[in-house]
PDB file of C-alpha atoms in Angstrom:
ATOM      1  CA  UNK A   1      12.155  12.722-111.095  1.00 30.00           C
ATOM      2  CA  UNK A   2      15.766  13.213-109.583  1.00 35.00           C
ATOM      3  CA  UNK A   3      17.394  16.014-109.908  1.00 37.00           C
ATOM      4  CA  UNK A   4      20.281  18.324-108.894  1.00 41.00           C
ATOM      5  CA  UNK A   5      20.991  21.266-106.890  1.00 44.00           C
ATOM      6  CA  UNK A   6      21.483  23.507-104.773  1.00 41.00           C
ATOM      7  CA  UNK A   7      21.449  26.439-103.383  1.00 41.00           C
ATOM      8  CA  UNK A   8      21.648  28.315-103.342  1.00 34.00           C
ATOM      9  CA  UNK A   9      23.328  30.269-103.525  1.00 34.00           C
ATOM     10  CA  UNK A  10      21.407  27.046-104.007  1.00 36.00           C
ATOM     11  CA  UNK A  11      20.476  26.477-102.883  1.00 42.00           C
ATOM     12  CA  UNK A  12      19.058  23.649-103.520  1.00 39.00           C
ATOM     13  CA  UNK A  13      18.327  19.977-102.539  1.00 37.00           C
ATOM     14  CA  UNK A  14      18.116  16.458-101.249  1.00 34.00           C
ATOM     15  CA  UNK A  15      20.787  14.044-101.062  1.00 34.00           C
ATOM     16  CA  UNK A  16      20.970  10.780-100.255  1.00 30.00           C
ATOM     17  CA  UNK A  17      24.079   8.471 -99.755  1.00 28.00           C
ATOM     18  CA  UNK A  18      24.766   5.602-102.225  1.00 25.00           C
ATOM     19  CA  UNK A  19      27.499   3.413-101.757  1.00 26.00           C
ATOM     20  CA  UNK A  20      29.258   6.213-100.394  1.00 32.00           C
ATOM     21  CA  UNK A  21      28.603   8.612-103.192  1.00 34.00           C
ATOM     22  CA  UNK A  22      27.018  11.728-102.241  1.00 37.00           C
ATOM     23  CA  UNK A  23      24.012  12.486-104.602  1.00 39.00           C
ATOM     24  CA  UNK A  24      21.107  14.863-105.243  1.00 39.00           C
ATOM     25  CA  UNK A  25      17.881  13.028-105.423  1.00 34.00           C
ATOM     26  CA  UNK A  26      14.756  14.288-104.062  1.00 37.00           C
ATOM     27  CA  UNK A  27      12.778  15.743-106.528  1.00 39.00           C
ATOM     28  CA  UNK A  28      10.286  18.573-105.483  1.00 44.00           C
ATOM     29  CA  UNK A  29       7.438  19.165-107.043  1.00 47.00           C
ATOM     30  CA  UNK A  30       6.236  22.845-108.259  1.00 47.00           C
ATOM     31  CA  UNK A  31       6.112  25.864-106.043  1.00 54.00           C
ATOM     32  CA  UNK A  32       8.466  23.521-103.626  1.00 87.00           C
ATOM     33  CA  UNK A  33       9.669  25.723-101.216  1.00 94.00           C
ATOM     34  CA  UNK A  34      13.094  25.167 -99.049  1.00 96.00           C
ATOM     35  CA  UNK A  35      15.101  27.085 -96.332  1.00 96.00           C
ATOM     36  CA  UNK A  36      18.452  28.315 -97.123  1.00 97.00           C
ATOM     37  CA  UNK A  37      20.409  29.578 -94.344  1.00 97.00           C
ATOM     38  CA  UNK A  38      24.049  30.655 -94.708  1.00 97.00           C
ATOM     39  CA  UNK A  39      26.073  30.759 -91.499  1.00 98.00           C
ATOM     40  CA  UNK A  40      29.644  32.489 -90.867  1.00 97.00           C
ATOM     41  CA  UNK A  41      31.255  29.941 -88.481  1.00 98.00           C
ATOM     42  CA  UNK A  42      33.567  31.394 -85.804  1.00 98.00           C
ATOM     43  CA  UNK A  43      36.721  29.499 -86.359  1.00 97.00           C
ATOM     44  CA  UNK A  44      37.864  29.234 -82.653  1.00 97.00           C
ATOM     45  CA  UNK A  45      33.961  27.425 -82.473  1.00 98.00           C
ATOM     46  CA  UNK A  46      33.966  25.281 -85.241  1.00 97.00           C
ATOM     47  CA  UNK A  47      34.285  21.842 -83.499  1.00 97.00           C
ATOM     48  CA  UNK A  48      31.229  23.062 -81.300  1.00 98.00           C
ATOM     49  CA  UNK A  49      29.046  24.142 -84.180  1.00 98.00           C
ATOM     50  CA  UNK A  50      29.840  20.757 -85.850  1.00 98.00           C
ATOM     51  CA  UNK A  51      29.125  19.190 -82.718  1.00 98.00           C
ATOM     52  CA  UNK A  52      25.600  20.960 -82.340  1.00 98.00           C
ATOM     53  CA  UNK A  53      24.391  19.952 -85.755  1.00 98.00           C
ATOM     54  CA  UNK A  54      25.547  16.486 -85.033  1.00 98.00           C
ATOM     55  CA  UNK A  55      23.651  16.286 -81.576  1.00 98.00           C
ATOM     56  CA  UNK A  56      21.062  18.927 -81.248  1.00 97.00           C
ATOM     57  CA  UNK A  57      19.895  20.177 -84.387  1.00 98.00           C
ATOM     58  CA  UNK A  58      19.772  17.166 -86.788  1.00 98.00           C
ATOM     59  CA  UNK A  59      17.978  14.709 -84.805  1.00 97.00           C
ATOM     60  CA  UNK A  60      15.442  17.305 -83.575  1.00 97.00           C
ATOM     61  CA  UNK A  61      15.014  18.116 -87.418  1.00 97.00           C
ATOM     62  CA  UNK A  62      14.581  13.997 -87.982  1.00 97.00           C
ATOM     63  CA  UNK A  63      11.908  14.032 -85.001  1.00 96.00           C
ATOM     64  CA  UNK A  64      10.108  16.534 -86.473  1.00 96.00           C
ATOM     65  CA  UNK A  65       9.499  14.507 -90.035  1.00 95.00           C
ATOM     66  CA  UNK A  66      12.411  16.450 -91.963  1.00 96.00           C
ATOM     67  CA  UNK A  67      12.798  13.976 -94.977  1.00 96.00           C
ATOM     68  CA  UNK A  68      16.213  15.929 -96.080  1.00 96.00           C
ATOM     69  CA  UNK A  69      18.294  18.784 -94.813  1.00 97.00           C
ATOM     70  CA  UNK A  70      21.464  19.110 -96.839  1.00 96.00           C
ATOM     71  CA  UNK A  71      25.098  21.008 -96.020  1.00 98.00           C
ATOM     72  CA  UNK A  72      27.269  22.657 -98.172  1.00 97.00           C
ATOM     73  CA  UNK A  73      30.872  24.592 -97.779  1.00 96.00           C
ATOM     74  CA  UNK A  74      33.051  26.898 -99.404  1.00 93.00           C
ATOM     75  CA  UNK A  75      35.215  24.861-102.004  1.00 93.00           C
ATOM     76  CA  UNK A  76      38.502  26.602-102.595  1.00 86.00           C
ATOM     77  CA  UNK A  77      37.141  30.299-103.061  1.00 86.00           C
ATOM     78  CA  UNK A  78      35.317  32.192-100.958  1.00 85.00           C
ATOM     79  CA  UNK A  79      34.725  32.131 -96.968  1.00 88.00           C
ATOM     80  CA  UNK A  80      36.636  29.204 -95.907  1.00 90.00           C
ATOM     81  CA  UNK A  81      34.270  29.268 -92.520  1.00 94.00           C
ATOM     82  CA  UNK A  82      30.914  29.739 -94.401  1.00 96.00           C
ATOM     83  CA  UNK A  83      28.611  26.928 -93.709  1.00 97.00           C
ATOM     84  CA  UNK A  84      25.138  26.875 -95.969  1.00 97.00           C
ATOM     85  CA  UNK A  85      21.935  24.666 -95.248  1.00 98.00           C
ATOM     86  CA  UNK A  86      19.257  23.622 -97.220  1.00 97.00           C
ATOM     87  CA  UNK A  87      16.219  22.528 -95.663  1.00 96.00           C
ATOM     88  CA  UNK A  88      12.375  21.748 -97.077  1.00 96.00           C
ATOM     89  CA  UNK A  89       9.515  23.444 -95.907  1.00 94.00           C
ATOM     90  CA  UNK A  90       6.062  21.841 -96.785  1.00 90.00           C
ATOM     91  CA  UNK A  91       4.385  25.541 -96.812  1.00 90.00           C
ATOM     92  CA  UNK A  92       5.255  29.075 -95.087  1.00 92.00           C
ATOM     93  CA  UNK A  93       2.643  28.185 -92.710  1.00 92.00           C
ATOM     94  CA  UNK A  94       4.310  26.248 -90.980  1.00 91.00           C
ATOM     95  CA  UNK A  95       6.604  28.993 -89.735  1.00 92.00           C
ATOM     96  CA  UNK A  96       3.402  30.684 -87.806  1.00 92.00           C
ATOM     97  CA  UNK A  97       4.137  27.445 -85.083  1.00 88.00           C
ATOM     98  CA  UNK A  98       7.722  27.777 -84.639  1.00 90.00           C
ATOM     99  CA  UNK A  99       8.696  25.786 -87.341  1.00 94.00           C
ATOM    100  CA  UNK A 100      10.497  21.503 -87.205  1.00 95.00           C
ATOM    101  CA  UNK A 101      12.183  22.484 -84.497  1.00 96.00           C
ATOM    102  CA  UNK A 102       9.233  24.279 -82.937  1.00 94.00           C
ATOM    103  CA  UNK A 103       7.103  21.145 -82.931  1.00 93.00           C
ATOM    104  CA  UNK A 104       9.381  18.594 -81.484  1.00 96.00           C
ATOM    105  CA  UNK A 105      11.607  20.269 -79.111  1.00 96.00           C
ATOM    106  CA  UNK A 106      10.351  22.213 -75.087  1.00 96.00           C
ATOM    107  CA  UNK A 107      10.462  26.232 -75.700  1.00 95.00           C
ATOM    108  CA  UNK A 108      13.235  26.398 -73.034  1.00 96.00           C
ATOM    109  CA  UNK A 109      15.466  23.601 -75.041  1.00 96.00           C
ATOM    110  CA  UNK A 110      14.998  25.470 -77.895  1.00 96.00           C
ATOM    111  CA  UNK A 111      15.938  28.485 -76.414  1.00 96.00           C
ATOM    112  CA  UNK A 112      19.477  27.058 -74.894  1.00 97.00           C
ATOM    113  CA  UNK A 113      19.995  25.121 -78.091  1.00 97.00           C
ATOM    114  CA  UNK A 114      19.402  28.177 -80.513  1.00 96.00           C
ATOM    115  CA  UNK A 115      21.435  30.651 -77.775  1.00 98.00           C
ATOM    116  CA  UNK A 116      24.661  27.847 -78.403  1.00 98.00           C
ATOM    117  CA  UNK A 117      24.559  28.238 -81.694  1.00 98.00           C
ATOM    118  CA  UNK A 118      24.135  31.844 -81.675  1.00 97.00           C
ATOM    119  CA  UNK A 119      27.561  31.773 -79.862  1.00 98.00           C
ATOM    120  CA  UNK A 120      29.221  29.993 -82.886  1.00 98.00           C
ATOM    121  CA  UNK A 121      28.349  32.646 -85.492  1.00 98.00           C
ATOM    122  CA  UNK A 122      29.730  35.598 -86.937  1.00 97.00           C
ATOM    123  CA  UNK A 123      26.459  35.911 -88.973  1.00 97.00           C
ATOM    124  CA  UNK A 124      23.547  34.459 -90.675  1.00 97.00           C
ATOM    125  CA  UNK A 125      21.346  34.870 -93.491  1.00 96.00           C
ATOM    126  CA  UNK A 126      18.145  33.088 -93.669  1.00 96.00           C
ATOM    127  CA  UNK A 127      16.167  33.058 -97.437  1.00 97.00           C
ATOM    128  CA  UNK A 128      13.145  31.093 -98.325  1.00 96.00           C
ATOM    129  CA  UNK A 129      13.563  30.199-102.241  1.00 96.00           C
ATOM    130  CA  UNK A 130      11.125  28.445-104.024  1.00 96.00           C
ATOM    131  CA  UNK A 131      12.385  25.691-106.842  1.00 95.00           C
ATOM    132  CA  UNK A 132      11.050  26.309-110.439  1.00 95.00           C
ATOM    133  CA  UNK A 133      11.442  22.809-111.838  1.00 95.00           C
ATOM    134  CA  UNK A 134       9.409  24.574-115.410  1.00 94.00           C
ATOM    135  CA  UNK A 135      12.739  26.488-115.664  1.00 95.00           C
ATOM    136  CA  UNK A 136      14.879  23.812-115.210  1.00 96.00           C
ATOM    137  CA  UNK A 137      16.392  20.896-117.227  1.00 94.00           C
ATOM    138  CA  UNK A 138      16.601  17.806-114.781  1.00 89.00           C
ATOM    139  CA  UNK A 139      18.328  14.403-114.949  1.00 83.00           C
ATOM    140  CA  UNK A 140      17.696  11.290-114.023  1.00 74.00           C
ATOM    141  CA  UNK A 141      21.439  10.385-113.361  1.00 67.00           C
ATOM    142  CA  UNK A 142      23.118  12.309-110.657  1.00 62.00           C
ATOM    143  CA  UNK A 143      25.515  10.236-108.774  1.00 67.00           C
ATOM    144  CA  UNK A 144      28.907  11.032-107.764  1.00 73.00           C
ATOM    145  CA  UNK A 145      28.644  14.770-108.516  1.00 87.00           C
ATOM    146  CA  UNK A 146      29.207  16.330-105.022  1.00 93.00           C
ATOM    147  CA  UNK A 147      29.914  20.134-106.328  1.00 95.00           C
ATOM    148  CA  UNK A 148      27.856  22.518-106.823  1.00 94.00           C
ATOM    149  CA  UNK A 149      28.441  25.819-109.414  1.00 93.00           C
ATOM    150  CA  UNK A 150      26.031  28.088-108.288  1.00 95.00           C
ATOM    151  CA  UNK A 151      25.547  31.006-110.871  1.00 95.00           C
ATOM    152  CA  UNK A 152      23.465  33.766-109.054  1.00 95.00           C
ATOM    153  CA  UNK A 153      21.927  36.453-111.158  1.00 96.00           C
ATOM    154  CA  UNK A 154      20.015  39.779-109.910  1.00 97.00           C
ATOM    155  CA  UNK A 155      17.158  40.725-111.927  1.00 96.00           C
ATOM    156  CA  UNK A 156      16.332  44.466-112.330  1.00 96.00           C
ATOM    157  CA  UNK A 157      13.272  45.371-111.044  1.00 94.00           C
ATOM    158  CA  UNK A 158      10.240  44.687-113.452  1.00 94.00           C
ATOM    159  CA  UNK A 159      12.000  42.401-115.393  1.00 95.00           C
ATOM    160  CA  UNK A 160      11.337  39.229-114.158  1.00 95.00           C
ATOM    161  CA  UNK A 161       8.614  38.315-116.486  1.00 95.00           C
ATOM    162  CA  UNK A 162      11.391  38.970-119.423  1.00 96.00           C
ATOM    163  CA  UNK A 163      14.004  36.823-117.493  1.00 96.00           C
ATOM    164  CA  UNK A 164      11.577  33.858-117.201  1.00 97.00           C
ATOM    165  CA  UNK A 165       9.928  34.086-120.767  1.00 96.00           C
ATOM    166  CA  UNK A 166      13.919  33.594-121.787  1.00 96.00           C
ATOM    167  CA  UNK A 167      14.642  30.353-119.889  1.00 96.00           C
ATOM    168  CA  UNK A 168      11.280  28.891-120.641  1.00 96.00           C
ATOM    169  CA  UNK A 169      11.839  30.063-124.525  1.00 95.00           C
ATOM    170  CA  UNK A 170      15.123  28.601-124.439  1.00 95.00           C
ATOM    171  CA  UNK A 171      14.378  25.046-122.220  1.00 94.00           C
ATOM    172  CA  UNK A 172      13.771  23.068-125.434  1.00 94.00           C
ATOM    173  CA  UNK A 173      17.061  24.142-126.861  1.00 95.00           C
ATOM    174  CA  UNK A 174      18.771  23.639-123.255  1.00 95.00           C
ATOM    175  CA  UNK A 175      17.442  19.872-123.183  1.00 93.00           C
ATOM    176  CA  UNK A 176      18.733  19.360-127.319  1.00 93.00           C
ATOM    177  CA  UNK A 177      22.307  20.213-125.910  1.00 94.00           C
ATOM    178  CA  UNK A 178      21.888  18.051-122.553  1.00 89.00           C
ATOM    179  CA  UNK A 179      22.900  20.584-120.123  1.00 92.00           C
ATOM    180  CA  UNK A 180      21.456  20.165-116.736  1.00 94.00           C
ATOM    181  CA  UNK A 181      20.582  22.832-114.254  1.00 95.00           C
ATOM    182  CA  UNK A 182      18.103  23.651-111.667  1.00 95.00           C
ATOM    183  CA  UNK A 183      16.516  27.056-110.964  1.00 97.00           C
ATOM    184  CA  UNK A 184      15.806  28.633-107.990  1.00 97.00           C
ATOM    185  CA  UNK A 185      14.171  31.984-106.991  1.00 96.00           C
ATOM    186  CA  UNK A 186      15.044  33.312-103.737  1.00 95.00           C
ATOM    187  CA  UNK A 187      11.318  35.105-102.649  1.00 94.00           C
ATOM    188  CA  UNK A 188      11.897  36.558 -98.720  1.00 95.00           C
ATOM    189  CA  UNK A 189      15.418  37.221 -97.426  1.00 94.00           C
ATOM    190  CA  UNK A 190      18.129  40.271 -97.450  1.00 93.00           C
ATOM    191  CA  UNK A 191      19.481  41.540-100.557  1.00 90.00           C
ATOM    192  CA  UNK A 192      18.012  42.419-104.016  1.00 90.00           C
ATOM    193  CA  UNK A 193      16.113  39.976-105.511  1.00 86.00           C
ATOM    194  CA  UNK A 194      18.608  37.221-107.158  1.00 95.00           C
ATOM    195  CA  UNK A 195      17.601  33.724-109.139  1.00 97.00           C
ATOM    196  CA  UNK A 196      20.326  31.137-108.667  1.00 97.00           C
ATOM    197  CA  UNK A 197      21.127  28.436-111.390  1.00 97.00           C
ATOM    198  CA  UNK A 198      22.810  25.522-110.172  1.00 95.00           C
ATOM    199  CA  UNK A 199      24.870  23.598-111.901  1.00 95.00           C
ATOM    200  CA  UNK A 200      26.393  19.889-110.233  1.00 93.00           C
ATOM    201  CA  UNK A 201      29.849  18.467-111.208  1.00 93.00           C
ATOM    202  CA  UNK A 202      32.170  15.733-109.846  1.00 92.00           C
ATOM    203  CA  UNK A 203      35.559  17.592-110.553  1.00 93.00           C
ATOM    204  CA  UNK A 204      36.464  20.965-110.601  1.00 93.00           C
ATOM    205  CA  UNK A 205      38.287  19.975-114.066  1.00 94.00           C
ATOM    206  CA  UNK A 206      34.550  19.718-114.937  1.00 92.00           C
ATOM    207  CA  UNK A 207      34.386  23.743-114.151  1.00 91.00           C
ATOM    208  CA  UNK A 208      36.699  24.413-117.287  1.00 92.00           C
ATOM    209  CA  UNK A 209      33.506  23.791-119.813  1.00 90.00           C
ATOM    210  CA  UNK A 210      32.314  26.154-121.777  1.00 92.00           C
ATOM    211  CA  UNK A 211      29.027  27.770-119.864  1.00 91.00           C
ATOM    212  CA  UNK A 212      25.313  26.930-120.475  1.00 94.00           C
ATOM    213  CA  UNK A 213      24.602  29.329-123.064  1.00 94.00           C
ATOM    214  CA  UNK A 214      28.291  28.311-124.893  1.00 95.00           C
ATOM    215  CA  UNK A 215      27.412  24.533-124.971  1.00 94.00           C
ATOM    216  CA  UNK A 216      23.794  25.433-126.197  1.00 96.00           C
ATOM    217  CA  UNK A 217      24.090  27.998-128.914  1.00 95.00           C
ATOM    218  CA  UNK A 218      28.278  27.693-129.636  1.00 95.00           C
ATOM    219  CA  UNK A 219      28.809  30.462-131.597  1.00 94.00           C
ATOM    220  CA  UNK A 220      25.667  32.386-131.169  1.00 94.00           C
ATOM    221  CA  UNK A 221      26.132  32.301-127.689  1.00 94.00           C
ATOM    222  CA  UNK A 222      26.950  36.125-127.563  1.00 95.00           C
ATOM    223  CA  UNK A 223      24.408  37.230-129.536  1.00 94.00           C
ATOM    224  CA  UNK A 224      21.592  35.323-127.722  1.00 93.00           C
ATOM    225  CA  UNK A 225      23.364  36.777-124.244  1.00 93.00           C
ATOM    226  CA  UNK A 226      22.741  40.235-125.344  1.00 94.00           C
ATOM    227  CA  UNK A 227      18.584  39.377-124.834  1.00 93.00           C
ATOM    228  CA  UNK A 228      19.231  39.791-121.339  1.00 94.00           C
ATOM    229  CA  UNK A 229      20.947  43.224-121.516  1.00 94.00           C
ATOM    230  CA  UNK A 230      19.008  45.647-118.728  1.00 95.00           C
ATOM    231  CA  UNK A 231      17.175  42.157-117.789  1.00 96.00           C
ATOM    232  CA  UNK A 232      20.063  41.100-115.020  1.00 96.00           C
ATOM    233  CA  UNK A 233      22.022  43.712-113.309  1.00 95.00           C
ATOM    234  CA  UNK A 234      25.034  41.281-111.705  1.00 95.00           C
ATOM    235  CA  UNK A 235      26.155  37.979-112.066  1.00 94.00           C
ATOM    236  CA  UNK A 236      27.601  36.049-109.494  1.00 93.00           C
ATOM    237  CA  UNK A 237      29.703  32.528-109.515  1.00 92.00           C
ATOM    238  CA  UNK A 238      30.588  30.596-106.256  1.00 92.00           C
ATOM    239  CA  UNK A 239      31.394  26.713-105.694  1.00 95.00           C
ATOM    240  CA  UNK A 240      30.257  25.153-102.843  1.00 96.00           C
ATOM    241  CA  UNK A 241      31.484  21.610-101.991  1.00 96.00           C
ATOM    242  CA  UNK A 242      28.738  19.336-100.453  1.00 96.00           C
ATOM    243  CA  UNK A 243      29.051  18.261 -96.546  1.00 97.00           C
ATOM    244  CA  UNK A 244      28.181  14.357 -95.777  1.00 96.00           C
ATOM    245  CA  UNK A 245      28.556  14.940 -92.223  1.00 97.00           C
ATOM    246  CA  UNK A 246      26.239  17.687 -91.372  1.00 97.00           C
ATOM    247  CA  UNK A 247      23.770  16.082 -93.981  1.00 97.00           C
ATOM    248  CA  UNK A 248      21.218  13.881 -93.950  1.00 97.00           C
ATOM    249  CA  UNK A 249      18.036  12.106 -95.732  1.00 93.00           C
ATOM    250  CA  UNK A 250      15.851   9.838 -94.814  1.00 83.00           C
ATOM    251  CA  UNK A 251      16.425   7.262 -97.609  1.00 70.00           C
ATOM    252  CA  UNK A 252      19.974   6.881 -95.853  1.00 59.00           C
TER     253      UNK A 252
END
């Protein structure tokens, strides 16, 4: 099943190229867990960061068996220099050997490589989120749609079963209205702990729509928002613009 992301935020997400058209595609099955990491670029070393994804880190990822690892950037709003990655992980375990890059590449290449790209940053941020595809409403269609509205919301602590019981309530009435999002739930990382809901678009015309809960209960909308009331303690929007250069998938 194809679907769309991330993030995530984000989050989240394998793209392939068709014809030119970025696209999400890779579907993951449940308890699918990816690596988000979101990188502040130096701007005097962009052109050398670029250039060490390019040659270092992507085809050492590709050696290892990566089957995706997709790149996102700020689009319009936000850190102009901020750089986020989306990688799969086939379990947590496989961070006790080092990880792709780990397996594939000499502990002193790693080293150098990882000390260069140190040099390029301002900061990271490394999460491990796990996709909840019995949250989300998926597509089969997702061609051409190479933004990504990522709506992040922090959940108050103890609430999370209430949170979930209201998207899973509310999926049937989601899919009647034909919106499409993917969830995510970032599990280890900094930070409280946040679920992002990703929405793809081709446009940022597209952006001016009504939101998820408009376009599925219209005028009700408000009144079935107020559910959540002590359930989410912040909501956050960014738009990140997908990266075809710094991406990359093996059905290319």
């Amino acid at each position: 099943m194809k679907r769309l992301v991330t993030w995530s935020a984000a989050l989240v997400v394998g793209v392939s190229l068709i014809t030119g058209v970025a696209s999400v595609t890779l579907a993951q099955d449940a308890d699918s867990w990816m690596r988000v990491d979101y990188l502040q670029v130096l701007p005097r070393e962009l052109d050398e960061f670029i250039e060490l994804q390019l040659e270092e880190v992507n085809p050492a990822l590709q050696r290892a068996g990566v089957p995706w690892r997709s790149a996102w950037r700020t689009a319009e709003f936000g850190n102009t220099y901020e750089r986020l990655f989306v990688t799969p992980m086939e379990s947590l375990a496989e961070l006790d050997f080092g990880g792709p890059l780990g397996r594939v590449l000499e502990p002193d290449r790693l080293a150098r490589i990882a000390d260069r790209v140190r040099r390029t940053l301002a900061s990271r941020q490394s999460y491990a989120v796990r996709y909840r595809p019995d949250l989300s409403v998926e597509s089969d269609d997702v061609s051409g749609l190479s933004l990504a509205w990522i709506t992040s919301v922090q959940v108050a602590p103890g609430r999370n079963a209430d949170w979930e019981a209201f998207l899973r309530e509310n999926t049937p009435q989601f899919r009647g209205a034909d919106v499409v999002f993917g969830v995510y739930e970032r599990v280890f990382g900094p930070g409280p702990a946040v679920w992002q809901i990703v929405e793809n678009h081709a446009s940022f015309a597209e952006l001016d729509r009504p939101t998820i809960l408009q376009r599925t209960f219209g005028e009700q909308a408000d009144q079935v928002a107020a559910r959540l009331a002590g359930v989410l303690l912040s909501i956050e929007r960014t738009v990140l613009r997908y990266d075809p250069e710094l991406s990359f998938s093996a059905a290319q």
